[in-house]
Short mmCIF file of C-alpha atoms in Angstrom, two decimals:
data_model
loop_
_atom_site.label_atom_id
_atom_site.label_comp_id
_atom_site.label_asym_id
_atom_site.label_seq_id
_atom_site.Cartn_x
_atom_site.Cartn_y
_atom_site.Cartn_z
CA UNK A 25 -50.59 -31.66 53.24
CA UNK A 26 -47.91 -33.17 55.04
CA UNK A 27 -44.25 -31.76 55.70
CA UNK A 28 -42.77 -34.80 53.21
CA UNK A 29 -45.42 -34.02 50.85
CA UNK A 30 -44.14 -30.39 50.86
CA UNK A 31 -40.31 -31.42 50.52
CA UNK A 32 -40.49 -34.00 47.39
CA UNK A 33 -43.46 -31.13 46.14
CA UNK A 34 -40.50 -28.75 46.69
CA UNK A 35 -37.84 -30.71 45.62
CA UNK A 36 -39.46 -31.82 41.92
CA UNK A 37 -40.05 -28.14 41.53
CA UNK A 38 -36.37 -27.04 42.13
CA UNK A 39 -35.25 -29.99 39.69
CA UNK A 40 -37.97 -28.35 37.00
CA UNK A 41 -36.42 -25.06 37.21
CA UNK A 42 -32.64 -26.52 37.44
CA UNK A 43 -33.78 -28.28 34.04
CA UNK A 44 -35.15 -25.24 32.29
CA UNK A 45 -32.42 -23.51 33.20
CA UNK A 46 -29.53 -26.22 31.86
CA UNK A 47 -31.39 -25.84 28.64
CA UNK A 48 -31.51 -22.13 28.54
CA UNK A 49 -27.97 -22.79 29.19
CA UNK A 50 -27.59 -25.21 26.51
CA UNK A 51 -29.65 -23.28 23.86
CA UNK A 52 -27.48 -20.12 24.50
CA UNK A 53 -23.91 -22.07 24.38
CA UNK A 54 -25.65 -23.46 20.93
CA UNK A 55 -27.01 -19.68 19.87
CA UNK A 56 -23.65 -18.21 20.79
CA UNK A 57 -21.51 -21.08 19.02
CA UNK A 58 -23.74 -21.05 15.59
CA UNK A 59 -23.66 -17.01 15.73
CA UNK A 60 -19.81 -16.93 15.62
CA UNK A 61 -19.81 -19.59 13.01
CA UNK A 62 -21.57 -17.81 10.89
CA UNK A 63 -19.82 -13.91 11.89
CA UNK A 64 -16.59 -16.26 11.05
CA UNK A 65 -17.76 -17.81 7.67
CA UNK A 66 -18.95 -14.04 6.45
CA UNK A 67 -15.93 -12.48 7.37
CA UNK A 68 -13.65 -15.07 5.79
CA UNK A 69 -15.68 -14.66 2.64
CA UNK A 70 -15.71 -11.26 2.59
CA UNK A 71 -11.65 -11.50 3.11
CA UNK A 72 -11.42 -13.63 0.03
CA UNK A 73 -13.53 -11.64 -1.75
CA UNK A 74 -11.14 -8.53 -1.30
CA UNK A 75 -8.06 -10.41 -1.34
CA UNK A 76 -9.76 -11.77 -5.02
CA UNK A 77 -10.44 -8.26 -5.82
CA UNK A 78 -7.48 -6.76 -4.68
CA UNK A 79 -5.17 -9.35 -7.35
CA UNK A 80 -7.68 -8.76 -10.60
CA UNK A 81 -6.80 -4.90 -9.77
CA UNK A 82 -3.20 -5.70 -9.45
CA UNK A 83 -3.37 -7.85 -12.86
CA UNK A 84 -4.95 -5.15 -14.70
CA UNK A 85 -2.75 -2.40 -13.15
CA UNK A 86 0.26 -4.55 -14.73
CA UNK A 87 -1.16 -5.37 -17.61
CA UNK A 88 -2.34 -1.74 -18.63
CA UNK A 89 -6.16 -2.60 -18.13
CA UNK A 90 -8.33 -0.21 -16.92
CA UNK A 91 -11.28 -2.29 -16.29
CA UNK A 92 -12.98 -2.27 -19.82
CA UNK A 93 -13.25 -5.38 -22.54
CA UNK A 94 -10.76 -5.48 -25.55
CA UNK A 95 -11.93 -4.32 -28.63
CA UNK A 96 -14.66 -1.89 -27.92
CA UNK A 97 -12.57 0.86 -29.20
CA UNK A 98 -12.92 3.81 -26.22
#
């Protein structure tokens, strides 16, 4: 094989592996981006969900309700 055989051989290889590796790159930026989405979107739920909580305690705190339905006579 001839010395320019050996440098484009060379040279197509290093572009295949600078390729895989942008979209290793790319996947992992992608990963990493949808993973704190979704860390973000759980934890804001889970905030509203106490927040939500935290007000119906309040509510029945002030209203002299200790959690039980009207009317069942305890």
């Amino acid at each position: 094989m001839n010395l320019i055989a050996q440098i484009a051989m060379a040279a197509a290889e290093t572009e295949h592996h600078g390729n895989v590796a942008l979209d290793t790159l790319i996947f992992g930026v992608i990963a990493a981006i949808v993973f704190t989405f979704l860390a973000l979107v759980t934890f804001s739920y889970k905030n509203v969900a106490n927040r939500h909580s935290a007000k119906a305690e309040a509510w029945a705190a002030k209203h002299g309700n200790d959690g039980h339905e009207a009317g069942h006579g305890h």
